[in-house]
PDB file of C-alpha atoms in Angstrom:
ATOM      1  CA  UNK A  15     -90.383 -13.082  -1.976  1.00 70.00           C
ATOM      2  CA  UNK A  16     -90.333 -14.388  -5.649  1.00 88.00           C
ATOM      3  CA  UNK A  17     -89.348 -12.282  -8.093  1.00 95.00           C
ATOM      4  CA  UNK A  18     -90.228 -13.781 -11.870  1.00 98.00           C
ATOM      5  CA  UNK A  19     -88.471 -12.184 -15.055  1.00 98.00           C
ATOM      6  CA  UNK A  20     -90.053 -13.921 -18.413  1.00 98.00           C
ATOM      7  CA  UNK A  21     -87.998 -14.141 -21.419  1.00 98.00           C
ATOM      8  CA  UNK A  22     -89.999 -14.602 -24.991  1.00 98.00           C
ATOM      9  CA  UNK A  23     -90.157 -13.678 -28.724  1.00 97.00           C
ATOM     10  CA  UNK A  24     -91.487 -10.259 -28.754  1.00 96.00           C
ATOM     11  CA  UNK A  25     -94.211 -10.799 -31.291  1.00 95.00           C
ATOM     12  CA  UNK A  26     -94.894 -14.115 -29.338  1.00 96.00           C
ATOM     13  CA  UNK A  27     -95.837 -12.140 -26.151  1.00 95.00           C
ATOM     14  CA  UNK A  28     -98.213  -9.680 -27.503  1.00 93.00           C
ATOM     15  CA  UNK A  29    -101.842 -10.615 -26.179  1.00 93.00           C
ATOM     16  CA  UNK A  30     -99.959 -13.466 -24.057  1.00 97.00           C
ATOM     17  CA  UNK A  31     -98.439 -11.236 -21.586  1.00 97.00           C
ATOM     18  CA  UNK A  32    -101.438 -11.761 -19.103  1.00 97.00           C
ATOM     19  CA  UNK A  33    -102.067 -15.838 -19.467  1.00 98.00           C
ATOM     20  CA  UNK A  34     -98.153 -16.236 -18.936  1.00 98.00           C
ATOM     21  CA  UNK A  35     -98.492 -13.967 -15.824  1.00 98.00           C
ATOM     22  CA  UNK A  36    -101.661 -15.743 -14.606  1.00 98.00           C
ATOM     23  CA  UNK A  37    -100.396 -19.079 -14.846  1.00 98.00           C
ATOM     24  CA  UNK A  38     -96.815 -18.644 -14.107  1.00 98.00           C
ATOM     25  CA  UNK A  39     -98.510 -16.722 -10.348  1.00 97.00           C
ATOM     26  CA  UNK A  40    -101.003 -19.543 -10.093  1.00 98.00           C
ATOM     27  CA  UNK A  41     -97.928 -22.109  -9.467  1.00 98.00           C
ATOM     28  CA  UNK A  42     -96.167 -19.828  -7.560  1.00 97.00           C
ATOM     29  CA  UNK A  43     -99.347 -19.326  -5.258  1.00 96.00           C
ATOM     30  CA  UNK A  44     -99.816 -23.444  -4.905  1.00 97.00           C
ATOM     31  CA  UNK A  45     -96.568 -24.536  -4.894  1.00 97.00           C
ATOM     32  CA  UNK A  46     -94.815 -22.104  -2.205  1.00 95.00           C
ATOM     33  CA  UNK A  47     -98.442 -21.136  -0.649  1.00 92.00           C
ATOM     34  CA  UNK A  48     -97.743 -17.707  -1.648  1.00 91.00           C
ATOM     35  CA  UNK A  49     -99.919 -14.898  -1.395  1.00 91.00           C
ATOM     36  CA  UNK A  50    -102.302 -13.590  -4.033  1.00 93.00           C
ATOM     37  CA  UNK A  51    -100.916  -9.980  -3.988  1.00 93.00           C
ATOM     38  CA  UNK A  52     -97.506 -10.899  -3.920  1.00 91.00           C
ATOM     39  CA  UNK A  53     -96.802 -10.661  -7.463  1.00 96.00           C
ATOM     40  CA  UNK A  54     -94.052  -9.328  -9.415  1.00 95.00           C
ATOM     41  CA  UNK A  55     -93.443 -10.268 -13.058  1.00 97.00           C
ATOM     42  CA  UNK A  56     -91.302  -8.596 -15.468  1.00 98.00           C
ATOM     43  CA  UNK A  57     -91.551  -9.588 -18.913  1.00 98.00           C
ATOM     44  CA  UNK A  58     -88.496  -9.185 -21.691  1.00 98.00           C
ATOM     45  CA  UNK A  59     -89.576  -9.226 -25.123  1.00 98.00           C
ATOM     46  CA  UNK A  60     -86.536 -10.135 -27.820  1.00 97.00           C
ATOM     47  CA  UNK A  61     -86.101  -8.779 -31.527  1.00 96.00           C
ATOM     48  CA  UNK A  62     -85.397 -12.379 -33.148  1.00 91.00           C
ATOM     49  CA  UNK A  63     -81.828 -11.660 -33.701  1.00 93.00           C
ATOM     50  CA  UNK A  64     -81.846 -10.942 -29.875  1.00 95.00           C
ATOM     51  CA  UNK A  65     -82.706 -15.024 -28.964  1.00 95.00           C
ATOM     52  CA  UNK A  66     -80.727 -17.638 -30.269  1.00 94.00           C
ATOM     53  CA  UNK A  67     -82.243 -20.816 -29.269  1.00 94.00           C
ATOM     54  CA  UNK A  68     -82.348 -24.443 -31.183  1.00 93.00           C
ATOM     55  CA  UNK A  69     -84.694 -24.147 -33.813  1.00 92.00           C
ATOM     56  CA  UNK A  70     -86.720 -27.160 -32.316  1.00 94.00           C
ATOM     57  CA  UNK A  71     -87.990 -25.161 -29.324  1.00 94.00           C
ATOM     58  CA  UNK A  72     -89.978 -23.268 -32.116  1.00 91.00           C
ATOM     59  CA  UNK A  73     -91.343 -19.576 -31.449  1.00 93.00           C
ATOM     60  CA  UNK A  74     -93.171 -19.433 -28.094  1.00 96.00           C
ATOM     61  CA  UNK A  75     -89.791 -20.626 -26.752  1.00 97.00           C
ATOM     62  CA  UNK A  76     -90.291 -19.127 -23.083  1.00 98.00           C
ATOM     63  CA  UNK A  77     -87.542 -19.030 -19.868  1.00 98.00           C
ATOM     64  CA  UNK A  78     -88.804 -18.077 -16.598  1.00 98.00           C
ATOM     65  CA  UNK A  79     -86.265 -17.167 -14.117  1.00 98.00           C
ATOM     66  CA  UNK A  80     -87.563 -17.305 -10.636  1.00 98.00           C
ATOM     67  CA  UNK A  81     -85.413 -15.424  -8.002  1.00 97.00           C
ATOM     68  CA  UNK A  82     -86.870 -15.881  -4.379  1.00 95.00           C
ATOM     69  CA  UNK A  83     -85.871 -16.127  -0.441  1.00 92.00           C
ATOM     70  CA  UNK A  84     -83.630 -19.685   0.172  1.00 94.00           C
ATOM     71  CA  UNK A  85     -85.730 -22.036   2.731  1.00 92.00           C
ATOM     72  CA  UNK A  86     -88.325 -23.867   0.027  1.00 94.00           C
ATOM     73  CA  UNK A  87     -88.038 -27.854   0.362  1.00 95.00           C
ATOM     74  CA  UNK A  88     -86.758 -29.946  -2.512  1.00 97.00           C
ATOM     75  CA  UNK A  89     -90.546 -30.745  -2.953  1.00 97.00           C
ATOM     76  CA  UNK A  90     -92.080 -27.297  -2.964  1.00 97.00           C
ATOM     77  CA  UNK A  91     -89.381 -26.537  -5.834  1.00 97.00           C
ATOM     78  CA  UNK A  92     -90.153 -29.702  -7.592  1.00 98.00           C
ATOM     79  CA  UNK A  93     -93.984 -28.591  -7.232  1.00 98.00           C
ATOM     80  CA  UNK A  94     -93.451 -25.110  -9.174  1.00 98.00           C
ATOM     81  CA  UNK A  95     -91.217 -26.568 -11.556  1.00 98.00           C
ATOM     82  CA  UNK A  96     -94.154 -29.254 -12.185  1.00 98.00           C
ATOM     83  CA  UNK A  97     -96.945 -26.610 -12.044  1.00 98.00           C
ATOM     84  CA  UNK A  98     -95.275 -24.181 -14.254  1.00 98.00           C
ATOM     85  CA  UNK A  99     -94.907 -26.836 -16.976  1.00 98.00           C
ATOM     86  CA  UNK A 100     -98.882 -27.873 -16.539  1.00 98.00           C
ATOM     87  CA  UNK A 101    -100.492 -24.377 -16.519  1.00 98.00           C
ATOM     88  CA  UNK A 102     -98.047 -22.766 -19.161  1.00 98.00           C
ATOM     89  CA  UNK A 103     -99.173 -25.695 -21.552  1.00 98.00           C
ATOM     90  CA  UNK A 104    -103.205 -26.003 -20.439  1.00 98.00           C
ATOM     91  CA  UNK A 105    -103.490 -22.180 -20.057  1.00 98.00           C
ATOM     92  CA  UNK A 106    -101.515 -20.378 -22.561  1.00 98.00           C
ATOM     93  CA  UNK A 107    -100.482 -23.586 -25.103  1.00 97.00           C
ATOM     94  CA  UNK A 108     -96.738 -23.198 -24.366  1.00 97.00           C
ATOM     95  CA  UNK A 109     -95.592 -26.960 -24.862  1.00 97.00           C
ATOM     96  CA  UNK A 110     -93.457 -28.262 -21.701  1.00 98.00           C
ATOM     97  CA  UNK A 111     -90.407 -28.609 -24.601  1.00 97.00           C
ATOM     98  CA  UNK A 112     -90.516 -24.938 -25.556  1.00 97.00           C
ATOM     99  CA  UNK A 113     -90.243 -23.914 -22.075  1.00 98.00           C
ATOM    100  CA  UNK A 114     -87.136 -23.621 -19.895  1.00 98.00           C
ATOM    101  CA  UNK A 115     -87.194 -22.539 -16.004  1.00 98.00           C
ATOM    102  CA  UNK A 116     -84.197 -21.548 -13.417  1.00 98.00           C
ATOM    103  CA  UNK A 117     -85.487 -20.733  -9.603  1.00 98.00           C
ATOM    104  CA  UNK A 118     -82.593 -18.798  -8.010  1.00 97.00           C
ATOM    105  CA  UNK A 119     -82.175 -19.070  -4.039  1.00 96.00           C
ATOM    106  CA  UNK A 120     -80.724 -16.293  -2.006  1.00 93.00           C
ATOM    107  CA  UNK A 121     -80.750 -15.468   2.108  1.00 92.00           C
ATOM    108  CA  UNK A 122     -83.399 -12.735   2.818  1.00 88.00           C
ATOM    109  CA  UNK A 123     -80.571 -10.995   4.162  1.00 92.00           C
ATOM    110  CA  UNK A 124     -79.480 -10.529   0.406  1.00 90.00           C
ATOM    111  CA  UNK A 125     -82.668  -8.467  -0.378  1.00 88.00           C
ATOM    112  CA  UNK A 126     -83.484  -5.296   0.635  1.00 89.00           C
ATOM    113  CA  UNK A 127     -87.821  -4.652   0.475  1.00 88.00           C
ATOM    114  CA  UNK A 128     -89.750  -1.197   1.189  1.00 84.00           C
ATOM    115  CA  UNK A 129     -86.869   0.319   2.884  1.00 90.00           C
ATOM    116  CA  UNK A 130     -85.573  -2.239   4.939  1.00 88.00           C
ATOM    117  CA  UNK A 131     -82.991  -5.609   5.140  1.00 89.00           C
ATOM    118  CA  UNK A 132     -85.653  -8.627   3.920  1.00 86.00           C
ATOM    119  CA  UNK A 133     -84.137 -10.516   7.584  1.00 85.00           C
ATOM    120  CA  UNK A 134     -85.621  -8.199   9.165  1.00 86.00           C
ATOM    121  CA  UNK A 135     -88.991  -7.910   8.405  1.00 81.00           C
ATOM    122  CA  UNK A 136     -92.231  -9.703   8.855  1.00 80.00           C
ATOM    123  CA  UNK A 137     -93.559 -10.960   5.719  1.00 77.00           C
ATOM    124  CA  UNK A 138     -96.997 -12.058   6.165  1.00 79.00           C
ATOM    125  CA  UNK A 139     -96.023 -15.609   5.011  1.00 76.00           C
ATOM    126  CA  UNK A 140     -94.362 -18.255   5.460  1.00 78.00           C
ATOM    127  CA  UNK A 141     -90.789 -19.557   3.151  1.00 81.00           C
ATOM    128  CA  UNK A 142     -90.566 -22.934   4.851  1.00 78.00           C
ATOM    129  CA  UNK A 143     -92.593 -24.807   2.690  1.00 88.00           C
TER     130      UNK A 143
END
């Protein structure tokens, strides 16, 4: 499971809502071999006077927060780190400086998914990458 919550400028998001979805899913999907369905995004637009931030990260200033299952390798996380940087820049022009990223690791035990204790169900992919 990998649950993404995007934090921007509100009038920076409009019409970039879908590019920062695609991209931020595509490194998801190589890094962690995660399936194509399997997304969930949530996106938090901020009044101005709602994001303080150094001036030098200018306006398309961007976190991603990535909450997900513990069990990825050092290398996997390094890999989505990595790929978020690329594909943020190439596909939606967000420059690697403007863009800060925290992946959050919790047991499946901590989650609960359609109806049930994450430990305990069969999730159609794998976490130990």
């Amino acid at each position: 499971m990998a649950q993404v919550v995007v934090y921007a400028d509100r009038t920076f998001l409009d019409g970039r809502r879908e590019g920062i979805s695609d991209a931020v899913h595509g490194a998801v999907m190589a890094a962690l071999d995660y399936p194509a369905e399997k997304r969930f995004h949530r996106f938090v637009p901020l009044a101005p006077e709602d994001f303080v931030h150094p001036a030098d990260r200018g306006p398309e200033y961007t976190i991603v927060e990535i909450s997900m299952f513990e069990g990825r390798s050092d290398e996997a996380k390094r890999a989505l780190i990595r790929g978020l940087f690329e594909r943020l820049d190439t596909q939606v022009g967000i420059a690697p400086h403007s863009v800060e990223i925290c992946i959050t690791e919790t047991p499946k035990v901590n989650w609960g998914i359609r109806g049930a204790n994450a430990a305990d169900l069969e999730l159609g992919y794998r976490v130990d990458v």
